[in-house]
Amino acid sequence: MFIKPLAALIAASVMLAPMSATANPATAKPAASAKAGKPAAKASAKAGTKAAAPKEATEIELAHGLDEATAIALQALVDDFNAGGKARQKIVLSTRNWEETDAAAPALPAMLVLDDGARQRFLDGKPRYTPLHQVMTTAKEKFTHAAIPAPMPPYLNGAKGRLNALPIGLTTPVMFYNRDAFSRVGLDPNVPPTHWFSLQEALGTLRDGGYACPYTSARPTQIHVDNISAWHNEPFARKQGKTGEALAINGLVQVKHLAMMSSWYKSRYLHIFGRADEAVPMFAGGQCQVLTARSSAWPQIKRDARFDVGVAALPFHEDIRNAPRHTLADGASLWVSAGRGAEETRTIARFVTFLLDPDRQARWSLATGFIPLNRAGMVAISPVDAPTADSVARVALRQLAGRAGAKDEQTSIAASNPRVRAVLDEELEELWADRKPAKAVLDTAVLRAGPCVKSINSSC
């Protein structure tokens, strides 16, 4: 079935009792000291007397692997929370490259902000987290209701659609363009292309106008396979049997789109610089004039661009029936590790409520490019910060709020699996190198990634 909107997930988290199989934080043993690399404090006991009960940690570690700008924004929120004085414990940030850390270590940080590969490593094997809905219920802390109608990635959904983690880094791909360059070649910067064919015409005009890199794209797999599928009401994977999935990315729409991208690449309309966000600085630096990237690229673009930036929705193929539908939400999420003590649980729950305050959501969105988790946060973005910062979030929200697809055309577990994405990355590089046509690339990807698509924890 289709993934529930965030509003419904949060509402359900409040109303339903916890049903997780992980340790209940109200009864779990107090955690070790949250300071990264610091040995846990030992309870002292005199000879012949009963050992004293261990005390709650005075610091709660929040580990992350965020970029510098996002880490600064998170630190500002943590500082405000600590300064409020409502919690006896302080939250302390630490930087941790989770993919190089022994995830099975006994002393996990109390909270973790995870993205992509780090999240995959954390979720592999035995559950190491307490679902967020259970944390909030145990602490008797209500969620601030959110109204974003965004399909959530499957790894965020617990039993009965309740949240496992808070999607603090919610993002979706949009199109950025150089308004100054559009004006110089006679294109109307106020009317950006809405279809891939009209974008092709605009790119030709830019190329004829002397621009060597009319278009580039960050995260080619995520944008040109995952999101193109959802945007055009095509399944990324279909159910197979009772619990399995099979990739369905080699359909006519996906093949047609990648064939078009291949032709653009050969004609130098499209330039690909890497699998991740390598394209963003190429656009921000003025080398390329149109960019498709995650909405969270905005702060970097705002900081580095020396031209007027426009933002528009991801183009769609106008000859595809019922398009466009919706793009996909993804990004960093905040997880709570299992085994938190009662006082820690209360502090963490209060911190989550603190983060969901509308003014703080607005600050977080402006600093990071992430989408506010409630409409009040969207409203709180002041006119001074408009039009572009406001526009990026609004364009992203409109895309996420698009019409839902059919029941079997869901946000797939496979689409969230970095191992599946790695296979697609490799195959797309075959396309750019002109070693395989689009159909062969997608057919091969379906075969190679087959063993990976059973679940988020599967390997291949």
Short mmCIF file of C-alpha atoms in Angstrom, two decimals, residues 15-336:
data_model
loop_
_atom_site.label_atom_id
_atom_site.label_comp_id
_atom_site.label_asym_id
_atom_site.label_seq_id
_atom_site.Cartn_x
_atom_site.Cartn_y
_atom_site.Cartn_z
CA MET A 15 -2.80 7.84 19.67
CA LEU A 16 -1.56 4.25 19.51
CA ALA A 17 0.24 2.40 22.30
CA PRO A 18 3.81 1.26 21.64
CA MET A 19 4.24 -2.21 20.18
CA SER A 20 7.98 -2.37 19.47
CA ALA A 21 9.99 -5.49 20.22
CA THR A 22 13.00 -3.37 21.19
CA ALA A 23 13.92 -2.52 24.75
CA ASN A 24 11.47 -0.21 26.54
CA PRO A 25 13.43 2.89 27.53
CA ALA A 26 11.40 3.27 30.71
CA THR A 27 12.75 -0.04 32.01
CA ALA A 28 16.10 -0.28 30.26
CA LYS A 29 19.35 0.08 32.17
CA PRO A 30 20.91 3.53 32.14
CA ALA A 31 23.25 4.05 29.20
CA ALA A 32 26.98 4.55 29.35
CA SER A 33 28.39 8.08 29.26
CA ALA A 34 27.32 9.75 26.04
CA LYS A 35 30.65 11.41 25.40
CA ALA A 36 32.23 9.76 22.34
CA GLY A 37 35.33 7.77 23.25
CA LYS A 38 34.82 8.37 27.00
CA PRO A 39 34.62 5.25 29.20
CA ALA A 40 31.38 4.69 31.06
CA ALA A 41 31.33 5.84 34.66
CA LYS A 42 31.44 2.93 37.11
CA ALA A 43 29.19 2.81 40.12
CA SER A 44 31.29 2.84 43.28
CA ALA A 45 30.71 0.36 46.07
CA LYS A 46 32.39 -0.09 49.44
CA ALA A 47 33.58 -3.51 50.50
CA GLY A 48 30.83 -5.44 52.19
CA THR A 49 28.10 -2.94 51.19
CA LYS A 50 25.55 -2.96 48.42
CA ALA A 51 26.64 -1.20 45.22
CA ALA A 52 24.99 2.18 44.63
CA ALA A 53 22.49 2.39 41.77
CA PRO A 54 24.05 3.96 38.66
CA LYS A 55 23.01 7.54 38.00
CA GLU A 56 21.54 8.88 34.78
CA ALA A 57 24.12 10.29 32.39
CA THR A 58 24.42 14.07 32.71
CA GLU A 59 25.23 14.38 29.01
CA ILE A 60 23.32 12.86 26.12
CA GLU A 61 25.35 12.32 22.98
CA LEU A 62 23.88 13.15 19.60
CA ALA A 63 26.23 11.72 16.96
CA HIS A 64 26.11 12.78 13.32
CA GLY A 65 28.05 12.81 10.06
CA LEU A 66 26.55 16.02 8.67
CA ASP A 67 28.37 18.55 6.55
CA GLU A 68 29.81 21.61 8.26
CA ALA A 69 26.98 24.05 7.49
CA THR A 70 24.27 21.64 8.63
CA ALA A 71 26.25 20.71 11.74
CA ILE A 72 26.49 24.40 12.67
CA ALA A 73 22.71 24.77 12.31
CA LEU A 74 22.13 21.69 14.47
CA GLN A 75 24.57 22.96 17.09
CA ALA A 76 22.62 26.23 17.30
CA LEU A 77 19.41 24.32 18.04
CA VAL A 78 21.14 22.14 20.63
CA ASP A 79 22.61 25.22 22.32
CA ASP A 80 19.14 26.81 22.53
CA PHE A 81 17.68 23.64 23.99
CA ASN A 82 20.41 23.32 26.60
CA ALA A 83 20.08 26.99 27.51
CA GLY A 84 16.36 26.53 28.18
CA GLY A 85 17.14 24.78 31.45
CA LYS A 86 14.05 22.54 31.33
CA ALA A 87 16.10 19.33 31.24
CA ARG A 88 18.62 18.28 33.87
CA GLN A 89 20.75 16.68 31.16
CA LYS A 90 22.62 18.42 28.38
CA ILE A 91 22.76 17.28 24.78
CA VAL A 92 26.27 17.15 23.35
CA LEU A 93 27.04 16.83 19.63
CA SER A 94 29.76 14.53 18.34
CA THR A 95 30.97 13.83 14.82
CA ARG A 96 31.05 10.17 13.95
CA ASN A 97 31.60 8.46 10.61
CA TRP A 98 29.20 5.63 11.23
CA GLU A 99 30.40 3.55 8.28
CA GLU A 100 33.85 3.34 9.89
CA THR A 101 32.51 2.68 13.38
CA ASP A 102 31.84 -0.68 14.95
CA ALA A 103 28.07 -0.48 14.93
CA ALA A 104 27.90 -3.51 17.24
CA ALA A 105 29.79 -1.68 20.00
CA PRO A 106 27.92 -1.83 23.34
CA ALA A 107 28.04 1.92 24.02
CA LEU A 108 26.02 3.53 21.27
CA PRO A 109 25.29 7.26 21.28
CA ALA A 110 21.85 8.06 22.67
CA MET A 111 20.79 9.76 19.43
CA LEU A 112 22.11 9.47 15.89
CA VAL A 113 21.48 11.49 12.74
CA LEU A 114 21.90 9.03 9.87
CA ASP A 115 21.78 9.27 6.10
CA ASP A 116 22.10 6.70 3.31
CA GLY A 117 24.96 4.25 3.96
CA ALA A 118 25.24 5.13 7.65
CA ARG A 119 21.55 4.41 8.14
CA GLN A 120 21.88 1.12 6.27
CA ARG A 121 24.74 0.01 8.51
CA PHE A 122 22.81 0.99 11.63
CA LEU A 123 19.69 -0.92 10.53
CA ASP A 124 21.55 -4.07 9.49
CA GLY A 125 21.21 -7.01 11.83
CA LYS A 126 19.66 -6.94 15.27
CA PRO A 127 17.58 -3.78 15.99
CA ARG A 128 19.64 -1.20 17.86
CA TYR A 129 16.99 1.51 18.19
CA THR A 130 13.85 2.34 20.12
CA PRO A 131 11.12 3.57 17.75
CA LEU A 132 10.46 7.28 18.14
CA HIS A 133 6.74 6.79 18.72
CA GLN A 134 7.61 4.58 21.70
CA VAL A 135 10.07 7.16 23.08
CA MET A 136 7.41 9.88 22.91
CA THR A 137 4.69 7.69 24.44
CA THR A 138 6.93 6.49 27.27
CA ALA A 139 7.90 10.07 28.09
CA LYS A 140 4.25 11.19 27.88
CA GLU A 141 5.33 13.80 25.35
CA LYS A 142 2.96 14.61 22.51
CA PHE A 143 4.16 15.07 18.98
CA THR A 144 3.54 18.46 17.44
CA HIS A 145 1.17 17.60 14.64
CA ALA A 146 2.70 18.05 11.20
CA ALA A 147 0.82 18.51 7.96
CA ILE A 148 3.33 17.62 5.27
CA PRO A 149 1.62 15.18 2.90
CA ALA A 150 4.92 13.48 2.08
CA PRO A 151 5.25 9.77 1.36
CA MET A 152 7.77 8.59 3.94
CA PRO A 153 10.55 6.12 3.09
CA PRO A 154 9.71 2.61 4.33
CA TYR A 155 12.52 2.47 6.88
CA LEU A 156 10.78 5.28 8.82
CA ASN A 157 7.54 3.32 9.14
CA GLY A 158 7.08 1.09 12.15
CA ALA A 159 4.14 -1.09 13.07
CA LYS A 160 0.83 0.40 11.93
CA GLY A 161 2.55 3.32 10.22
CA ARG A 162 4.11 4.88 13.32
CA LEU A 163 7.43 6.67 13.05
CA ASN A 164 10.66 4.87 13.86
CA ALA A 165 12.70 8.08 13.54
CA LEU A 166 12.25 11.80 12.93
CA PRO A 167 12.97 12.84 9.29
CA ILE A 168 14.80 16.04 10.19
CA GLY A 169 16.57 16.15 6.82
CA LEU A 170 13.52 15.86 4.58
CA THR A 171 14.44 16.70 0.99
CA THR A 172 13.32 16.00 -2.59
CA PRO A 173 14.81 16.85 -6.00
CA VAL A 174 13.97 20.16 -7.71
CA MET A 175 15.38 22.11 -10.64
CA PHE A 176 17.64 25.14 -10.13
CA TYR A 177 18.52 27.42 -13.03
CA ASN A 178 20.64 30.48 -13.75
CA ARG A 179 18.18 33.30 -14.40
CA ASP A 180 20.92 35.62 -15.67
CA ALA A 181 22.05 33.08 -18.26
CA PHE A 182 18.45 32.54 -19.37
CA SER A 183 18.05 36.28 -19.92
CA ARG A 184 21.31 36.56 -21.89
CA VAL A 185 20.23 33.97 -24.46
CA GLY A 186 16.66 35.24 -24.78
CA LEU A 187 14.89 32.71 -22.53
CA ASP A 188 12.26 34.03 -20.13
CA PRO A 189 13.65 33.51 -16.61
CA ASN A 190 10.12 33.81 -15.20
CA VAL A 191 8.87 30.87 -17.27
CA PRO A 192 11.24 27.93 -16.66
CA PRO A 193 10.73 24.72 -18.68
CA THR A 194 8.20 22.37 -17.15
CA HIS A 195 8.66 19.39 -19.53
CA TRP A 196 11.78 17.49 -20.49
CA PHE A 197 11.25 18.30 -24.17
CA SER A 198 10.90 22.02 -23.49
CA LEU A 199 13.99 21.83 -21.30
CA GLN A 200 15.81 20.24 -24.24
CA GLU A 201 14.96 23.25 -26.39
CA ALA A 202 16.16 25.61 -23.66
CA LEU A 203 19.42 23.67 -23.31
CA GLY A 204 19.98 23.95 -27.06
CA THR A 205 19.52 27.71 -26.82
CA LEU A 206 22.01 27.89 -23.96
CA ARG A 207 24.52 25.78 -25.89
CA ASP A 208 24.14 27.97 -28.98
CA GLY A 209 24.59 30.99 -26.73
CA GLY A 210 28.08 29.85 -25.78
CA TYR A 211 27.45 27.90 -22.57
CA ALA A 212 29.52 24.70 -22.59
CA CYS A 213 27.56 22.96 -19.80
CA PRO A 214 23.87 23.73 -20.20
CA TYR A 215 22.68 21.07 -17.73
CA THR A 216 24.04 18.87 -14.96
CA SER A 217 22.46 16.59 -12.39
CA ALA A 218 23.43 15.57 -8.89
CA ARG A 219 22.63 12.03 -7.72
CA PRO A 220 21.71 10.66 -11.17
CA THR A 221 20.29 7.40 -9.87
CA GLN A 222 18.09 8.98 -7.24
CA ILE A 223 16.74 11.63 -9.61
CA HIS A 224 16.65 9.90 -13.00
CA VAL A 225 15.51 6.45 -11.87
CA ASP A 226 13.89 6.60 -8.40
CA ASN A 227 12.11 9.94 -8.71
CA ILE A 228 11.39 9.77 -12.44
CA SER A 229 9.53 6.53 -11.70
CA ALA A 230 7.42 8.03 -8.90
CA TRP A 231 6.93 11.34 -10.77
CA HIS A 232 5.37 9.42 -13.69
CA ASN A 233 3.32 6.96 -11.64
CA GLU A 234 5.66 4.06 -12.44
CA PRO A 235 6.66 1.50 -9.79
CA PHE A 236 10.28 1.20 -8.73
CA ALA A 237 9.55 -2.36 -7.58
CA ARG A 238 6.54 -4.66 -7.54
CA LYS A 239 5.50 -7.12 -4.89
CA GLN A 240 6.63 -10.67 -5.55
CA GLY A 241 5.07 -13.39 -3.43
CA LYS A 242 3.97 -12.56 0.10
CA THR A 243 7.01 -10.67 1.32
CA GLY A 244 9.34 -10.13 -1.63
CA GLU A 245 9.85 -7.43 -4.23
CA ALA A 246 11.17 -7.41 -7.77
CA LEU A 247 12.61 -4.34 -9.44
CA ALA A 248 10.37 -2.80 -12.12
CA ILE A 249 12.64 0.00 -13.32
CA ASN A 250 13.06 -1.30 -16.87
CA GLY A 251 9.65 -0.19 -18.09
CA LEU A 252 8.94 1.97 -21.10
CA VAL A 253 8.91 5.28 -19.20
CA GLN A 254 12.26 4.72 -17.49
CA VAL A 255 13.89 3.44 -20.67
CA LYS A 256 12.57 6.40 -22.66
CA HIS A 257 13.82 8.89 -20.10
CA LEU A 258 17.32 7.43 -19.81
CA ALA A 259 17.57 7.19 -23.61
CA MET A 260 16.86 10.92 -23.74
CA MET A 261 19.48 11.62 -21.05
CA SER A 262 22.00 9.51 -22.98
CA SER A 263 21.40 11.56 -26.12
CA TRP A 264 21.85 14.77 -24.12
CA TYR A 265 25.10 13.44 -22.67
CA LYS A 266 26.46 12.59 -26.11
CA SER A 267 25.53 16.02 -27.46
CA ARG A 268 27.08 17.72 -24.39
CA TYR A 269 23.78 19.18 -23.23
CA LEU A 270 24.17 17.10 -20.06
CA HIS A 271 27.34 16.74 -17.98
CA ILE A 272 27.65 14.19 -15.15
CA PHE A 273 30.35 14.81 -12.54
CA GLY A 274 29.74 11.97 -10.09
CA ARG A 275 27.31 9.78 -8.22
CA ALA A 276 26.56 12.20 -5.38
CA ASP A 277 26.45 16.01 -5.18
CA GLU A 278 29.53 16.82 -7.28
CA ALA A 279 27.29 18.68 -9.73
CA VAL A 280 26.14 21.25 -7.15
CA PRO A 281 29.37 23.32 -7.04
CA MET A 282 29.55 23.18 -10.85
CA PHE A 283 26.20 24.95 -10.99
CA ALA A 284 26.87 27.28 -8.05
CA GLY A 285 30.20 28.25 -9.60
CA GLY A 286 28.53 29.23 -12.87
CA GLN A 287 30.04 26.46 -15.03
CA CYS A 288 26.63 24.84 -15.65
CA GLN A 289 23.36 26.70 -16.09
CA VAL A 290 20.65 24.20 -15.06
CA LEU A 291 20.86 21.73 -12.19
CA THR A 292 18.59 19.02 -10.87
CA ALA A 293 19.49 18.31 -7.24
CA ARG A 294 17.97 17.75 -3.84
CA SER A 295 16.30 20.80 -2.34
CA SER A 296 18.86 20.66 0.47
CA ALA A 297 21.48 21.90 -2.03
CA TRP A 298 20.04 25.41 -1.68
CA PRO A 299 22.25 26.73 1.17
CA GLN A 300 25.42 25.87 -0.76
CA ILE A 301 24.02 27.43 -3.93
CA LYS A 302 22.94 30.54 -2.04
CA ARG A 303 26.39 30.89 -0.48
CA ASP A 304 28.44 30.40 -3.65
CA ALA A 305 26.33 31.58 -6.60
CA ARG A 306 27.14 35.01 -8.03
CA PHE A 307 24.04 35.10 -10.19
CA ASP A 308 20.27 35.22 -9.79
CA VAL A 309 19.04 31.70 -9.01
CA GLY A 310 15.64 30.37 -10.00
CA VAL A 311 13.94 27.23 -8.72
CA ALA A 312 11.26 25.15 -10.43
CA ALA A 313 9.67 21.74 -10.17
CA LEU A 314 11.38 18.70 -11.62
CA PRO A 315 10.37 18.50 -15.32
CA PHE A 316 8.05 15.71 -16.44
CA HIS A 317 7.20 13.97 -19.72
CA GLU A 318 3.94 15.55 -20.86
CA ASP A 319 3.08 12.60 -23.10
CA ILE A 320 2.89 10.22 -20.12
CA ARG A 321 -0.65 9.74 -18.93
CA ASN A 322 -1.46 10.99 -15.41
CA ALA A 323 1.93 12.68 -14.96
CA PRO A 324 3.14 14.27 -12.84
CA ARG A 325 2.28 12.53 -9.59
CA HIS A 326 4.72 13.05 -6.71
CA THR A 327 8.44 12.94 -6.04
CA LEU A 328 10.04 11.04 -3.15
CA ALA A 329 11.06 12.26 0.30
CA ASP A 330 14.44 11.19 1.59
CA GLY A 331 17.31 12.46 3.69
CA ALA A 332 18.81 12.36 7.16
CA SER A 333 16.77 11.08 10.08
CA LEU A 334 17.14 11.22 13.87
CA TRP A 335 17.22 7.81 15.62
CA VAL A 336 17.20 6.92 19.31
#
